[in-house]
Coordinates of C-alpha atoms in Angstrom, one line a residue:
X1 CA 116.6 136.9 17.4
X2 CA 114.4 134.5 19.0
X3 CA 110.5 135.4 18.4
X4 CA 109.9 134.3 22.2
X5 CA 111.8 134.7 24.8
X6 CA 111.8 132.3 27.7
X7 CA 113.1 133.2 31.4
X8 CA 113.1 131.3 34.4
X9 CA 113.6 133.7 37.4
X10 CA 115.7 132.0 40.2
X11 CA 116.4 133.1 43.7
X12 CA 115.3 132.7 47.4
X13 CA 112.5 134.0 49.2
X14 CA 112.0 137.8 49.7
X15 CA 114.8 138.9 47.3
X16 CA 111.5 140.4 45.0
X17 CA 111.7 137.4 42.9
X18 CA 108.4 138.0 41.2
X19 CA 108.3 141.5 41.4
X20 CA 111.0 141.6 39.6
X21 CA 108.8 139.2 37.2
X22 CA 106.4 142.0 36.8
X23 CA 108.9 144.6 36.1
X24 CA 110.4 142.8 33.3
X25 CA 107.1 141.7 31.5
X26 CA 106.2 145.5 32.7
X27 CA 102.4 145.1 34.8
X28 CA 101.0 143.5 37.8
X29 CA 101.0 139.8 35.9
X30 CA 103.0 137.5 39.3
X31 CA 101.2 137.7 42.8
X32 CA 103.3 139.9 45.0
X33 CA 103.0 138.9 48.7
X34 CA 103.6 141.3 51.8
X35 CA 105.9 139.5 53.6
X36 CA 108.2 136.0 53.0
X37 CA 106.4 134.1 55.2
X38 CA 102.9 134.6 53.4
X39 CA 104.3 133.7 49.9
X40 CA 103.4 130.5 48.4
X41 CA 105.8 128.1 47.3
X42 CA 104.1 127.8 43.5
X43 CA 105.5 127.7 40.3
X44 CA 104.1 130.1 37.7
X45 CA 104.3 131.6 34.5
X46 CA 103.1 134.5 32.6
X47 CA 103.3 136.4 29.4
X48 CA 103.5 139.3 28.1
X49 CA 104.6 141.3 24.3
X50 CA 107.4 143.7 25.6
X51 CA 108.7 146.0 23.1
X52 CA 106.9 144.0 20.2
X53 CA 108.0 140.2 21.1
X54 CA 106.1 137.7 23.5
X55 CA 108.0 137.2 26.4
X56 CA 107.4 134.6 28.9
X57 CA 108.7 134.3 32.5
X58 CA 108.6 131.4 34.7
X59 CA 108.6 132.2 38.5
X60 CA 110.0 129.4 40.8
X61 CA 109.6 129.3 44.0
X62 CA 112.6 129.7 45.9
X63 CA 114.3 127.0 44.8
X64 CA 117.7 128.3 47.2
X65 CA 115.9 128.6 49.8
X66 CA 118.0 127.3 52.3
X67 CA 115.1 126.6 54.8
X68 CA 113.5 125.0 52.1
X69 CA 114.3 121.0 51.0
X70 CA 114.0 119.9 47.5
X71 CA 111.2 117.2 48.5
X72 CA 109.6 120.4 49.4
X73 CA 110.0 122.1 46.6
X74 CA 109.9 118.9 44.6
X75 CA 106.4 119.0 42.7
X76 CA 107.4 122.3 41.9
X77 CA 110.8 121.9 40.0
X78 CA 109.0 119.5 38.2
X79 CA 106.4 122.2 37.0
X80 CA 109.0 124.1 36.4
X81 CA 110.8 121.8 34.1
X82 CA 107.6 121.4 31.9
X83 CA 106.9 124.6 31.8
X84 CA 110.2 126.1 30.1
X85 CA 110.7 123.1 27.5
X86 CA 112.2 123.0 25.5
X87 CA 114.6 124.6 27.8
X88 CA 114.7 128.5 28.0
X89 CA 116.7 131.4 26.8
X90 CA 117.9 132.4 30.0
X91 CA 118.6 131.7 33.9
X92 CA 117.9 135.1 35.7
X93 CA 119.3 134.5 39.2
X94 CA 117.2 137.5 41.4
X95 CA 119.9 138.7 44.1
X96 CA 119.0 141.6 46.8
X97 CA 121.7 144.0 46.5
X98 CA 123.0 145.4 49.9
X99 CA 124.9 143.8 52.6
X100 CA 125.3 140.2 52.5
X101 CA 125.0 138.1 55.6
X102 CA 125.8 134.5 56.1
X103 CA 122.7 133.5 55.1
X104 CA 122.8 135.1 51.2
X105 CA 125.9 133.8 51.1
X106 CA 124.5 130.4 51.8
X107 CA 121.9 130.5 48.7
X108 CA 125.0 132.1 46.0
X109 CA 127.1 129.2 47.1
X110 CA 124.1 127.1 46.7
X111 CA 124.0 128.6 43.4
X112 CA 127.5 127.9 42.4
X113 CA 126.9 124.3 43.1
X114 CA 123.9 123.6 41.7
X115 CA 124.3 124.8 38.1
X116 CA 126.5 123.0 35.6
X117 CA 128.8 124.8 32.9
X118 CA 126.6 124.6 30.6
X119 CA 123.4 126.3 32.2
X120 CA 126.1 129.3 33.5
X121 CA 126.2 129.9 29.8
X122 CA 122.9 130.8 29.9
X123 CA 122.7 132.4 33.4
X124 CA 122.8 136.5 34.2
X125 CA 122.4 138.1 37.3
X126 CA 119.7 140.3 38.7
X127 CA 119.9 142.7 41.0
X128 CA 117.5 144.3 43.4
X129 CA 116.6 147.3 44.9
X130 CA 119.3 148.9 43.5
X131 CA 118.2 152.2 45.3
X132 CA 119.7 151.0 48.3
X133 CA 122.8 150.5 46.6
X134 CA 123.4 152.8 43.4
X135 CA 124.2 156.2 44.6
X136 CA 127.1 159.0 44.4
X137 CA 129.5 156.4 46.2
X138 CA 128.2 153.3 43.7
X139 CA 127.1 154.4 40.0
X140 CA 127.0 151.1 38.6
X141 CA 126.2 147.1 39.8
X142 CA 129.2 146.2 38.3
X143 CA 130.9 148.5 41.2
X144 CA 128.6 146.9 44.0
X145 CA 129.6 143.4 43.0
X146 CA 133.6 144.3 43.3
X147 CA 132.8 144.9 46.9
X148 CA 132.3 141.4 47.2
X149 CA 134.7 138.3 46.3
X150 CA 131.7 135.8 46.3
X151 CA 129.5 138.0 44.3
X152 CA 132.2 138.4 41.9
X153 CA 132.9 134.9 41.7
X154 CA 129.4 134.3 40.7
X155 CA 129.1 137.4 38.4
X156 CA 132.2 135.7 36.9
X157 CA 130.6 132.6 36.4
X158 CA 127.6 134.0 34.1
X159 CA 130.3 135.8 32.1
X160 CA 130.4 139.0 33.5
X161 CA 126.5 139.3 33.1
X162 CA 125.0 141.0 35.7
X163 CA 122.2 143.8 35.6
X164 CA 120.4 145.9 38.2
X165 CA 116.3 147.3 39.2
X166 CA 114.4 148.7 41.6
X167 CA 110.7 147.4 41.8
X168 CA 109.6 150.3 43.7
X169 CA 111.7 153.6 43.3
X170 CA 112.8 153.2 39.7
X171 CA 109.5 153.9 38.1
X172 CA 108.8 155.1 34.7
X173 CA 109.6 158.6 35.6
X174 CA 113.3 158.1 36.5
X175 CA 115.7 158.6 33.5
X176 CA 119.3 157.3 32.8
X177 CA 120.7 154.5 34.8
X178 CA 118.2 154.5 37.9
X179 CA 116.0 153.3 35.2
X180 CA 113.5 150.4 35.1
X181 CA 113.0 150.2 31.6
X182 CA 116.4 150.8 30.7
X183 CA 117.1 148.0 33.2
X184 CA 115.0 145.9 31.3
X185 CA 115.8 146.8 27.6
X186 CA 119.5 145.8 28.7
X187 CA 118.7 142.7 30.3
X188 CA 116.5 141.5 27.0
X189 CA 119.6 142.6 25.0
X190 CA 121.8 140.4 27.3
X191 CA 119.7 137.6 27.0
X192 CA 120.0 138.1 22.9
X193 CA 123.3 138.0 22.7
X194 CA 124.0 135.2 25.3
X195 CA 121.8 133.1 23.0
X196 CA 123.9 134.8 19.9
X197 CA 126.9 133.2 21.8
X198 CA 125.2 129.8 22.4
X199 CA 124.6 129.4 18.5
X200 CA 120.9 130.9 19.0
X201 CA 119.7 128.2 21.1
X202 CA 118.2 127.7 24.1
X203 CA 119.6 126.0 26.8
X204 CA 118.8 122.4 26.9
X205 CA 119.7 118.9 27.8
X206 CA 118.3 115.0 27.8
X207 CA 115.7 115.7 30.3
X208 CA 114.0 118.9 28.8
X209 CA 113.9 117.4 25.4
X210 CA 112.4 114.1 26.4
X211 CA 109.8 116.4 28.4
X212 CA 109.4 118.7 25.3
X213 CA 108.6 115.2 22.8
X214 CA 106.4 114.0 25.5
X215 CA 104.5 117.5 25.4
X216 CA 104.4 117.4 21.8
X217 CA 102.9 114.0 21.3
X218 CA 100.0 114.7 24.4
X219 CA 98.9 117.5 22.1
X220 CA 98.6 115.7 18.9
X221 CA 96.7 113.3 20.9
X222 CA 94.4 115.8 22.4
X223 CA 94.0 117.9 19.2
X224 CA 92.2 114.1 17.7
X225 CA 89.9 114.1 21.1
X226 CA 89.2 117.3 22.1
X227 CA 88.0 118.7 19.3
X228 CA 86.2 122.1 21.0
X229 CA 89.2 123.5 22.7
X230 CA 91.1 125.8 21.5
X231 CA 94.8 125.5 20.6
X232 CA 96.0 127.6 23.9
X233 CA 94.4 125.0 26.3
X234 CA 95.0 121.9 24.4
X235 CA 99.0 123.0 25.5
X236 CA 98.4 123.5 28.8
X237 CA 96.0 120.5 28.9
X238 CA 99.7 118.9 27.1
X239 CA 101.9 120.3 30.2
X240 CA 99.2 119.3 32.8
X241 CA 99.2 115.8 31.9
X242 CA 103.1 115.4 31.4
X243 CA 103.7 117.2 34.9
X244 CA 101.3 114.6 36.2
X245 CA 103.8 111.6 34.3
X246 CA 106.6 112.9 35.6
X247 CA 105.4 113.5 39.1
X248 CA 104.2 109.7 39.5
X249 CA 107.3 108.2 37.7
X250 CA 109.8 110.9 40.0
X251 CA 107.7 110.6 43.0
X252 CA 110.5 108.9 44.6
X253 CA 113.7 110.3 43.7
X254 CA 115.4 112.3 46.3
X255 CA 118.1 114.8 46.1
X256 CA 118.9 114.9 42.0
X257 CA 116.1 117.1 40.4
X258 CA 117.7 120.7 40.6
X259 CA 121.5 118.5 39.5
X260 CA 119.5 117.3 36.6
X261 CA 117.7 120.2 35.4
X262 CA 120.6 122.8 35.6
X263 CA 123.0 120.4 34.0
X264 CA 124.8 118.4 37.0
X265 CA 123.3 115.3 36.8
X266 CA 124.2 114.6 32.8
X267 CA 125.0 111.0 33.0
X268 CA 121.5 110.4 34.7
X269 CA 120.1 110.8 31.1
X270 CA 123.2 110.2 29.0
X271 CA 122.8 106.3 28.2
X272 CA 120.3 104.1 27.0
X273 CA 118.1 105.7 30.1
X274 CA 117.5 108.9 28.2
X275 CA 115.6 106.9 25.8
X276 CA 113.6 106.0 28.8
X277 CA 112.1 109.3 29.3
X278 CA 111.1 109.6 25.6
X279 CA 109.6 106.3 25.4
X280 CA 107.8 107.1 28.7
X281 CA 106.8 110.7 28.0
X282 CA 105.9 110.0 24.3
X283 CA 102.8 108.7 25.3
X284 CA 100.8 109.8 28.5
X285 CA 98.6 106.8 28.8
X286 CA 101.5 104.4 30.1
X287 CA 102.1 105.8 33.2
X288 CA 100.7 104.0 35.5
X289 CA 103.0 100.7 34.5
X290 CA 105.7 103.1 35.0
X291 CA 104.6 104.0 38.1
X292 CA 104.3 100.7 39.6
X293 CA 107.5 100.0 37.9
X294 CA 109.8 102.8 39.2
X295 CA 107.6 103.6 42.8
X296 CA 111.1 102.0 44.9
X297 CA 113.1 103.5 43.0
X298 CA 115.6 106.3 44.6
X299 CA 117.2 107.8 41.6
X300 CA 116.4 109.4 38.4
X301 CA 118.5 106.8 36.1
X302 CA 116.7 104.0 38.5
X303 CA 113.3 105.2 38.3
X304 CA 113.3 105.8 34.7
X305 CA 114.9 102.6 33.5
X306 CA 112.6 101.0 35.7
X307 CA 109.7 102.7 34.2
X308 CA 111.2 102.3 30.1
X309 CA 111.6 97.9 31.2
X310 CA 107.6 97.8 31.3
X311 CA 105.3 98.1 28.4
X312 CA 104.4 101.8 28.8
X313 CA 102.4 101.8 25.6
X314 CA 99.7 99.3 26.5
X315 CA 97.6 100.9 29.2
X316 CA 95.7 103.8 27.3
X317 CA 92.1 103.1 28.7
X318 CA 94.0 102.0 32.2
X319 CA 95.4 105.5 32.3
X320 CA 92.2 107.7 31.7
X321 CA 90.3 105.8 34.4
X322 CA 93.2 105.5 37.3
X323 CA 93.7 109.3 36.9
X324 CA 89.9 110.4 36.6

């Protein structure tokens, strides 16, 4: 058993994405908004020790949106992506239970398409307000998603996983199924034995190991220069700095990011390009030649090649005053 667990929560707007957040790391940790349209489009991530193990949970910001384009979304994938690596222990795809319209049946199809085999391995469903949907006619999720042929489909996908909460009605009070902390104790326990399944591992690929070197070698270099900070924010000092790479050296791909973190896009980072991104993230200081380098380029394989064909490693004192 893993001694953290890592969860990226996945869904569109207004489905109670980070509520759901809160529930599982059990407090008010992810900023709740009133209504969809008020809710920023952030990525964030929180922590918390639930039932004696750290627990982390990374909260994306609609990335199925379907009013939402990936260039929108863009800077925030890439947050995302630095934030989980090495890669995490589960995909929890937040769903609203109740009556789907043509419009949630946009975002699972979007769903479907987005994530390769491998990262379904690693995916579970989430349901919720379940209040509006367990009842004397429903007693389980498993018996909502049968009432559906697309949910199914997608419930099939992650292996049959699927689970079920309420953010508001299912409070510590309620007992048996209709409750939250069951909810969550199963979910944890799915997560376990998914990974079990998966050999113990996270889920990973090219892109999130590259990311995870890079973030590894920015610390050792800030643990020699910044000597007063502690070890907490040298590692997010680490995962500022290699968003910041990635976001200059990406800046101008278009349409691939989601493909290539979910597993789609595996040939982007399957050839002597995938060395690229560990060359490139092994050492912060050498991305502005990679930036100049890759800045046409429309495509993950283009701009990283691009970027690996300069000398990355020769513009350490270029890079600390460019990005002041």
């Amino acid at each position: 058993m893993a001694e953290e667990l890592r969860i990226v929560l996945l869904g569109k707007t207004g489905d109670g994405r980070s509520s759901a957040g809160n529930t599982i790391l059990g407090g008010d940790f992810f900023e709740v908004m009133s209504s969809p349209e008020s809710t920023t489009h952030k990525c964030s991530v929180q922590h918390n020790k639930v039932n004696g193990r750290l627990i982390s949970v990374i909260d994306t910001p609609g990335f199925f949106d379907t009013r939402l384009t990936e260039e929108q979304l863009k800077p925030e994938i890439v947050r995302c992506i630095t934030e989980c690596s090495p890669g995490p222990h589960a995909f929890v795809i937040v769903l609203r239970a109740g009556r789907y319209t043509e419009q949630e049946m946009a975002v699972v199809k979007k769903i479907t398409e987005s994530f390769g085999e491998e990262a379904f391995r690693y995916a579970v469903i989430l349901f919720t307000f379940g209040d509006e949907e367990i009842d004397d006619d429903c007693d389980t999720i498993e018996e909502f998603v049968e009432t559906s042929d697309e949910l199914q489909e997608l419930v099939d996908k992650c292996g049959g996983r699927c689970h079920v909460i309420d953010n508001r009605y299912w409070t510590e009070a309620q007992k048996g199924y209709r409750s939250n902390k069951r909810q969550v104790d199963k979910l944890l326990k799915t997560v376990d034995k998914m990974a079990a399944l998966n050999g113990g591992s996270c889920y990973t690929n090219d892109l999130l190991e590259a990311v995870e070197q890079g973030i590894q070698a920015e610390t050792a270099r800030l643990q020699e220069a910044e000597v007063e900070k502690d070890e907490e924010e040298i590692k997010r000092l680490a995962k500022e700095n290699i968003h910041r790479v990635l976001m200059m050296i990406l800046g101008g791909v278009v349409g691939a990011l989601l493909g290539a973190l979910f597993g789609l896009v595996v040939t982007a980072l399957s050839d002597p390009a995938s060395k690229t991104v560990v060359v490139l993230l092994g050492t912060v200081q050498g991305a502005i030649a990679g930036v100049k380098a890759a800045k046409h380029e429309k495509s993950i394989k283009g701009a990283l090649t691009k970027a690996f064909q300069a000398n990355l490693c020769c513009f350490t004192d270029r890079f600390s005053k460019d990005t002041d």
